[in-house]
Each structure stands twice: as C-alpha cells, then as structure tokens.
mmCIF file of C-alpha atoms in Angstrom:
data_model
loop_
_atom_site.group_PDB
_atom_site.id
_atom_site.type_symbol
_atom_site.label_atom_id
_atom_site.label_comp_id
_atom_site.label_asym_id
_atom_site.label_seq_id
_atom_site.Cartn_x
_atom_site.Cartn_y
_atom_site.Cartn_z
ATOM 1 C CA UNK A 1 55.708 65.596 127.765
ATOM 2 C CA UNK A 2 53.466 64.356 131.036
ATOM 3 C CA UNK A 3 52.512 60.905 130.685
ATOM 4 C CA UNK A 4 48.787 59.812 130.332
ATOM 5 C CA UNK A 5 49.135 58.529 133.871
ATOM 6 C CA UNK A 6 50.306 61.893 135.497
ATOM 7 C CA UNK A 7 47.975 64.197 133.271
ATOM 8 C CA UNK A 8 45.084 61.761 134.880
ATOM 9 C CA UNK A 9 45.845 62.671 138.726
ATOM 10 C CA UNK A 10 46.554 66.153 137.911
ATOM 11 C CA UNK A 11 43.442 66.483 136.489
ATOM 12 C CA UNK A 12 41.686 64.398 139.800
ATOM 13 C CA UNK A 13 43.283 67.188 141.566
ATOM 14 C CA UNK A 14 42.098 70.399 140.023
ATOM 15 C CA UNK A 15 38.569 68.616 139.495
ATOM 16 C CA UNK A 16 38.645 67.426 136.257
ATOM 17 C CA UNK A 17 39.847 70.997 134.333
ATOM 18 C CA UNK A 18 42.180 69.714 131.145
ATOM 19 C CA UNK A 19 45.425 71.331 132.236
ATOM 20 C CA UNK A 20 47.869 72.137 129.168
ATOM 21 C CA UNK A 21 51.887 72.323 130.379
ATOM 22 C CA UNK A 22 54.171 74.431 127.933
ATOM 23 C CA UNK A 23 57.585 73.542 127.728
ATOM 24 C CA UNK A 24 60.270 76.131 129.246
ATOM 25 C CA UNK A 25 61.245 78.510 127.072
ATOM 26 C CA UNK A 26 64.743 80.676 127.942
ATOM 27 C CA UNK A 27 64.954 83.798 125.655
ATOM 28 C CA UNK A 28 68.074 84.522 124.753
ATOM 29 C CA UNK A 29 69.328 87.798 125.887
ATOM 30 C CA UNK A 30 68.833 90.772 123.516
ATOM 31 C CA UNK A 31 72.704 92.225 122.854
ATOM 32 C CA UNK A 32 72.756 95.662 121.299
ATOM 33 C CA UNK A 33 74.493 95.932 118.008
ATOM 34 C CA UNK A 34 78.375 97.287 118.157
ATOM 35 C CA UNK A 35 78.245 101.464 118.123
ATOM 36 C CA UNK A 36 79.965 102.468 114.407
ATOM 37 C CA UNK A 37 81.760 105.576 113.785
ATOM 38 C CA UNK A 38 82.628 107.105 110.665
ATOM 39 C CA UNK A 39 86.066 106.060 109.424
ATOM 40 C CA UNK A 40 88.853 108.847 109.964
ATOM 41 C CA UNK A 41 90.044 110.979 107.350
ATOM 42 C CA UNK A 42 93.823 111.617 107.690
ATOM 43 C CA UNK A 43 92.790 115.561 107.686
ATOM 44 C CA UNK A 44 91.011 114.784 110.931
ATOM 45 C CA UNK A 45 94.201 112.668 112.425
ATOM 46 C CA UNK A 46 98.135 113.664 113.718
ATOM 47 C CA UNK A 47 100.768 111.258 113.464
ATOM 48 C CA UNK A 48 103.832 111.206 115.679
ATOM 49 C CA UNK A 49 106.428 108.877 116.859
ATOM 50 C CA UNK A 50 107.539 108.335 120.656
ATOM 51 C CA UNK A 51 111.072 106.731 121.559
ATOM 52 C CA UNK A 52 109.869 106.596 125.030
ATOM 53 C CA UNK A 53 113.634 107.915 125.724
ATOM 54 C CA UNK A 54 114.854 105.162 124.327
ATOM 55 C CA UNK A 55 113.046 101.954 125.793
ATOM 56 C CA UNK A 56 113.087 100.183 123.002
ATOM 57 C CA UNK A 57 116.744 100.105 122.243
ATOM 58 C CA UNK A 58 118.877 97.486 123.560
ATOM 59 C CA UNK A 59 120.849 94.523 121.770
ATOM 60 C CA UNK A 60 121.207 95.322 118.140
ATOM 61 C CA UNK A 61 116.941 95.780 119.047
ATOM 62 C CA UNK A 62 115.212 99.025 118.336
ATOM 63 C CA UNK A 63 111.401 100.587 118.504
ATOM 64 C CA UNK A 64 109.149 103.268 118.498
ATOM 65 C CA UNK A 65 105.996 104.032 119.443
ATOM 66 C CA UNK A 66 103.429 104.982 116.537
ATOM 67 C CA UNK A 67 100.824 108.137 118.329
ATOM 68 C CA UNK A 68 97.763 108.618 116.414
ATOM 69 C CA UNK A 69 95.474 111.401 117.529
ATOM 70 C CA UNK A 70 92.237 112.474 116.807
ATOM 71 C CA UNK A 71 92.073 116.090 116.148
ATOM 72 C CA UNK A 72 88.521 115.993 114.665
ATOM 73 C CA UNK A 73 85.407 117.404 115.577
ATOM 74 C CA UNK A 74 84.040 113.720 116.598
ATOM 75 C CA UNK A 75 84.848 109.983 117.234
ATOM 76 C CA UNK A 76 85.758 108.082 114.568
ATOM 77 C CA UNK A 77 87.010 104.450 114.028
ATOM 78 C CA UNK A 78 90.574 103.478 112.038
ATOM 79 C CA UNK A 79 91.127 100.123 111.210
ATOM 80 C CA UNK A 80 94.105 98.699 114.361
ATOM 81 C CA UNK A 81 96.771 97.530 111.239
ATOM 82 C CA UNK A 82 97.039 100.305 109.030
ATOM 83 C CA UNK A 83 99.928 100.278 106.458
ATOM 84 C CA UNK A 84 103.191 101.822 107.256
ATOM 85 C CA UNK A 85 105.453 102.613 105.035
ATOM 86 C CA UNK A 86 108.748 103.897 104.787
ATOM 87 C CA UNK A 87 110.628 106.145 102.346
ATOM 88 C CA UNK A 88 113.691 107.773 101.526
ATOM 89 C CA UNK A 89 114.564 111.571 101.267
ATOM 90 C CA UNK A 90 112.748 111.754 97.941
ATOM 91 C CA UNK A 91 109.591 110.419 98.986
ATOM 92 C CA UNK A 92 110.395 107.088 97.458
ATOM 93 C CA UNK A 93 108.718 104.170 99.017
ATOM 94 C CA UNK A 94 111.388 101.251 100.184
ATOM 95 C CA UNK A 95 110.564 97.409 100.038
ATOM 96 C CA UNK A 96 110.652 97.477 103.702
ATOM 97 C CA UNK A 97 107.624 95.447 104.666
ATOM 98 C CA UNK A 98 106.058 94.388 108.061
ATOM 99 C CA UNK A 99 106.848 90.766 109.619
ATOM 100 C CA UNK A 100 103.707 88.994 109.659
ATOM 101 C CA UNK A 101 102.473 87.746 113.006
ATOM 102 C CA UNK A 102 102.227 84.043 113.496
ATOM 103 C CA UNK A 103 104.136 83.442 110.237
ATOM 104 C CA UNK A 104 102.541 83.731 106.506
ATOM 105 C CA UNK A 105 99.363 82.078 107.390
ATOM 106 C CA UNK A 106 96.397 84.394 107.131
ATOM 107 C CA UNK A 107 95.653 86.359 109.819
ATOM 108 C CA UNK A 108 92.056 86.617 111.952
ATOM 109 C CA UNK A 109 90.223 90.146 110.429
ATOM 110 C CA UNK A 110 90.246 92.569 113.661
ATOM 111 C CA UNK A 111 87.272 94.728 114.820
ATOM 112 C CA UNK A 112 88.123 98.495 113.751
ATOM 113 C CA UNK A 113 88.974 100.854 116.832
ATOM 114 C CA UNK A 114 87.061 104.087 117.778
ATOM 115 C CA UNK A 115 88.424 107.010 119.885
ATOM 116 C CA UNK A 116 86.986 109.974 120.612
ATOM 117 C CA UNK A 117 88.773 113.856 119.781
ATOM 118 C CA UNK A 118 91.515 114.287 121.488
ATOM 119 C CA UNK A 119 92.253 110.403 122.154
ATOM 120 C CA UNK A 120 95.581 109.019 121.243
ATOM 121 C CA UNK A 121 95.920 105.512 120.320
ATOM 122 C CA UNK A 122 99.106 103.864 119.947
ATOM 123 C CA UNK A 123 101.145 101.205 118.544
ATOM 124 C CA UNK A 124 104.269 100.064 119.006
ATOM 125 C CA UNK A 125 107.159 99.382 116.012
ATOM 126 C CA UNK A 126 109.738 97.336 116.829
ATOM 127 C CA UNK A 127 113.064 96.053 114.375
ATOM 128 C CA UNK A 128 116.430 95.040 114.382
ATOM 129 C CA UNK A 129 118.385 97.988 114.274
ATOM 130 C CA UNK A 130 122.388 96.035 113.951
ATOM 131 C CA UNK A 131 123.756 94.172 111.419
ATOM 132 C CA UNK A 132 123.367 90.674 113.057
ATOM 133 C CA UNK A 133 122.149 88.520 110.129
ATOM 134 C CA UNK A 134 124.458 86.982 107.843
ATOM 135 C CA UNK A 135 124.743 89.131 104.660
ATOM 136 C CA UNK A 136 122.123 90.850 106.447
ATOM 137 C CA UNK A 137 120.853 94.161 103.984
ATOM 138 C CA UNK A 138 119.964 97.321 106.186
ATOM 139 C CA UNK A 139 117.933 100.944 105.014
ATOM 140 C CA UNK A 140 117.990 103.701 106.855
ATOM 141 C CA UNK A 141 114.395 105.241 105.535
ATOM 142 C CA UNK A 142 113.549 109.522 106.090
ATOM 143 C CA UNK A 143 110.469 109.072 106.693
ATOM 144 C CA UNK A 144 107.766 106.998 108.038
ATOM 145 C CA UNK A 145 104.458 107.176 106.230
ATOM 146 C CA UNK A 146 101.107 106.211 107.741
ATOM 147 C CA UNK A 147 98.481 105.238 104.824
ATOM 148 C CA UNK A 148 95.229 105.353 104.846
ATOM 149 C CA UNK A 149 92.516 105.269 102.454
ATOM 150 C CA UNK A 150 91.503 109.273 102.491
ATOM 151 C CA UNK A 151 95.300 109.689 102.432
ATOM 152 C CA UNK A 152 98.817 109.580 104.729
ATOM 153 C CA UNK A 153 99.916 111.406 107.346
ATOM 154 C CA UNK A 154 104.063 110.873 107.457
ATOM 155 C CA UNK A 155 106.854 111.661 110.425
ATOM 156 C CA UNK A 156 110.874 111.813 109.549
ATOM 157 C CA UNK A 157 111.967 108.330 110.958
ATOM 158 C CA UNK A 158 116.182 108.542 110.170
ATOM 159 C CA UNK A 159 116.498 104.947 111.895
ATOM 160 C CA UNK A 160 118.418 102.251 110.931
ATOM 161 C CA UNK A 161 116.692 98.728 109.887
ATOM 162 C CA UNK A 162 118.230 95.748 109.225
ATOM 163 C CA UNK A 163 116.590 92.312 107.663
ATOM 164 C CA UNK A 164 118.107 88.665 106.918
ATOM 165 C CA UNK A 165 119.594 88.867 103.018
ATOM 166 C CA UNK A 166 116.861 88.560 100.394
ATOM 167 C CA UNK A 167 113.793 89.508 102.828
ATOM 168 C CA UNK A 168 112.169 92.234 102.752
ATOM 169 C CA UNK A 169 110.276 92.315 106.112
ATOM 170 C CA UNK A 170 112.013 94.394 108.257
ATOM 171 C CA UNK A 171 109.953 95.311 111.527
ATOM 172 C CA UNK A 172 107.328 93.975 113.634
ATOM 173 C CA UNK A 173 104.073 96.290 114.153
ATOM 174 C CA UNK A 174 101.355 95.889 117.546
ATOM 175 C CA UNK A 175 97.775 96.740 116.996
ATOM 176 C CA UNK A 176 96.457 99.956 117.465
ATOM 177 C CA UNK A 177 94.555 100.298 120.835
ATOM 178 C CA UNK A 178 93.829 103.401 123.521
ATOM 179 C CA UNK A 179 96.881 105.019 125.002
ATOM 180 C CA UNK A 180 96.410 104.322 128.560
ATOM 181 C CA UNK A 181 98.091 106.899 130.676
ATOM 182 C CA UNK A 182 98.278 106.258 134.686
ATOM 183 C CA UNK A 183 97.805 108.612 136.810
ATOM 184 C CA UNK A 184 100.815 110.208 139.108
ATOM 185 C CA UNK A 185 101.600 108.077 142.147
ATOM 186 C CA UNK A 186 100.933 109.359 145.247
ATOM 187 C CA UNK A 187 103.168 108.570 148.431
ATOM 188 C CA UNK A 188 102.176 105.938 150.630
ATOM 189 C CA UNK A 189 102.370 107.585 154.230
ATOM 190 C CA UNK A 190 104.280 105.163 156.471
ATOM 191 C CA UNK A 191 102.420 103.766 159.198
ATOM 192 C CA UNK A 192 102.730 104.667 162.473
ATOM 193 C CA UNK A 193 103.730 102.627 165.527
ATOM 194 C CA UNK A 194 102.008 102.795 169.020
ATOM 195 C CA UNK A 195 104.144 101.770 171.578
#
C-alpha cells in the first residue's frame, strides 16, 4: 500500500490524475494433468524370468529378473508392486511372502507405470537361496505366478528359497520400471601422435 504522502507527489507528477497501483500478482504455472492408460489385462501381457547368466547368485544369495511385456495393441499402465506368488507342482500357492521394504511400517502408495506395446519393464527378485539361518525352513516352489486383477500370467521358477524359522517372507521384490537397454559400445579410436 503507497502511503498518503507518496500517492500525493505521484499525483503532482502526472498532473493531478488519481493513479490506482495493483499489487503483483504471480500466476502459478498451469501443469497438465498426468496422461492415464487403461490398466493391462494379463491377456495383453508376457511374463518371463531373466537370470542374467547368473548375476544374482553369489553367497548363499540368489535373484532373478521379473520381464513383463506388453504384447497389446496399446499402452497401458500396471501397478510397479504387483503380487507374486509362488506354487508348487500342483498349482498350490506356498506361504512364501515378500519382505517388506523399510520394515512393517506402511509403505508410501506408488504412481502406476505405463509402457507402450512392445516395452518390457522389469523387476528384479532377489532371496536367500542357502540354508544360513538357524533352523532356517527352505521351499523350492514350480512355479512363479504373477497376479493381477484380470488374472495371472505364471513362469516355472524350480529355485530354492530359504527364510529364518517361523517367517514366512522369503524374498525381496524392486519396483517395476522401463527396461533400459544400452546401446552396443563402439571402439574408441586411439589417438594419434604427431611427432
């Protein structure tokens, strides 16, 4: 607000015309609402699992990579935690459960991930795989099952798991997110020397 002492000269400057200042005003910037895709349908994904040639093994440690592809007509969005399960020859589900990151507190809800056909997204399972726990119990489930809501797409898993006695949370599970593939390296020509 101008005081009555500056609104006085001003208006001994401009010759007398009542002058009327209006406060700044930033607008805040306009963001565009988050594109939504139509949930996938497990007729419109593939499942398959990736050892990556064995990365993952090492020290009674084991892993795989989960590879789900879009083999629909469109994009489509699946939420980045879906439920695996795992089961034996029968098609039995196990109590074999995934470890819950940060502990039992309740985890932060995360933004469901889109991918267009013929996109992979990944995520990688990880568990003890040796019998390093005191009176530790171990499964070694047929199959891995990937449910959804539309229904479950399933791979033969014949791994071996292995939990602390009395829990039932065997393996650790990473988001879903866009397989990034590099590209081939190319040779770096050695430079040349000018005598």
């Amino acid at each position: 607000m101008l005081s009555r002492a500056l609104r006085k000269n001003l208006a001994a400057v401009v010759g007398g015309v009542s002058l009327t200042v209006a406060p700044f005003v930033m607008a805040a910037p306009a963001h565009a609402a988050p594109q939504t895709y139509p949930t996938c349908q497990a007729e419109q994904l593939s499942l398959m699992l990736d050892d990556e040639g064995g990365a993952f093994n090492g020290m009674s440690q084991s892993g795989t990579l989960l590879v789900v592809r879009n083999i629909g007509a469109g994009p489509c969005q699946i939420q980045p935690l879906p439920l695996v399960q795992f089961a034996n020859a029968a098609g039995h589900v196990l109590p074999v459960t995934r470890r819950a990151v940060g502990g039992p507190k309740p985890q932060p809800a995360m933004a469901a991930v889109a991918f267009m056909p013929e996109a992979e997204l990944t995520a990688r399972l990880h568990w003890v795989s040796g019998a390093v726990y005191d009176n530790a119990q171990c499964v070694s489930p047929a199959i891995l099952v990937l449910a959804l809501p539309s229904g479950s797409l399933s791979q033969p898993f014949a791994r071996h798991m292995c939990a602390p006695a009395g829990a039932t949370a065997f393996f650790d599970q990473m988001p879903l997110h866009p397989d990034v593939i590099l590209p081939p390296a190319h040779p770096v020509a050695a430079p040349t020397v000018t005598p």
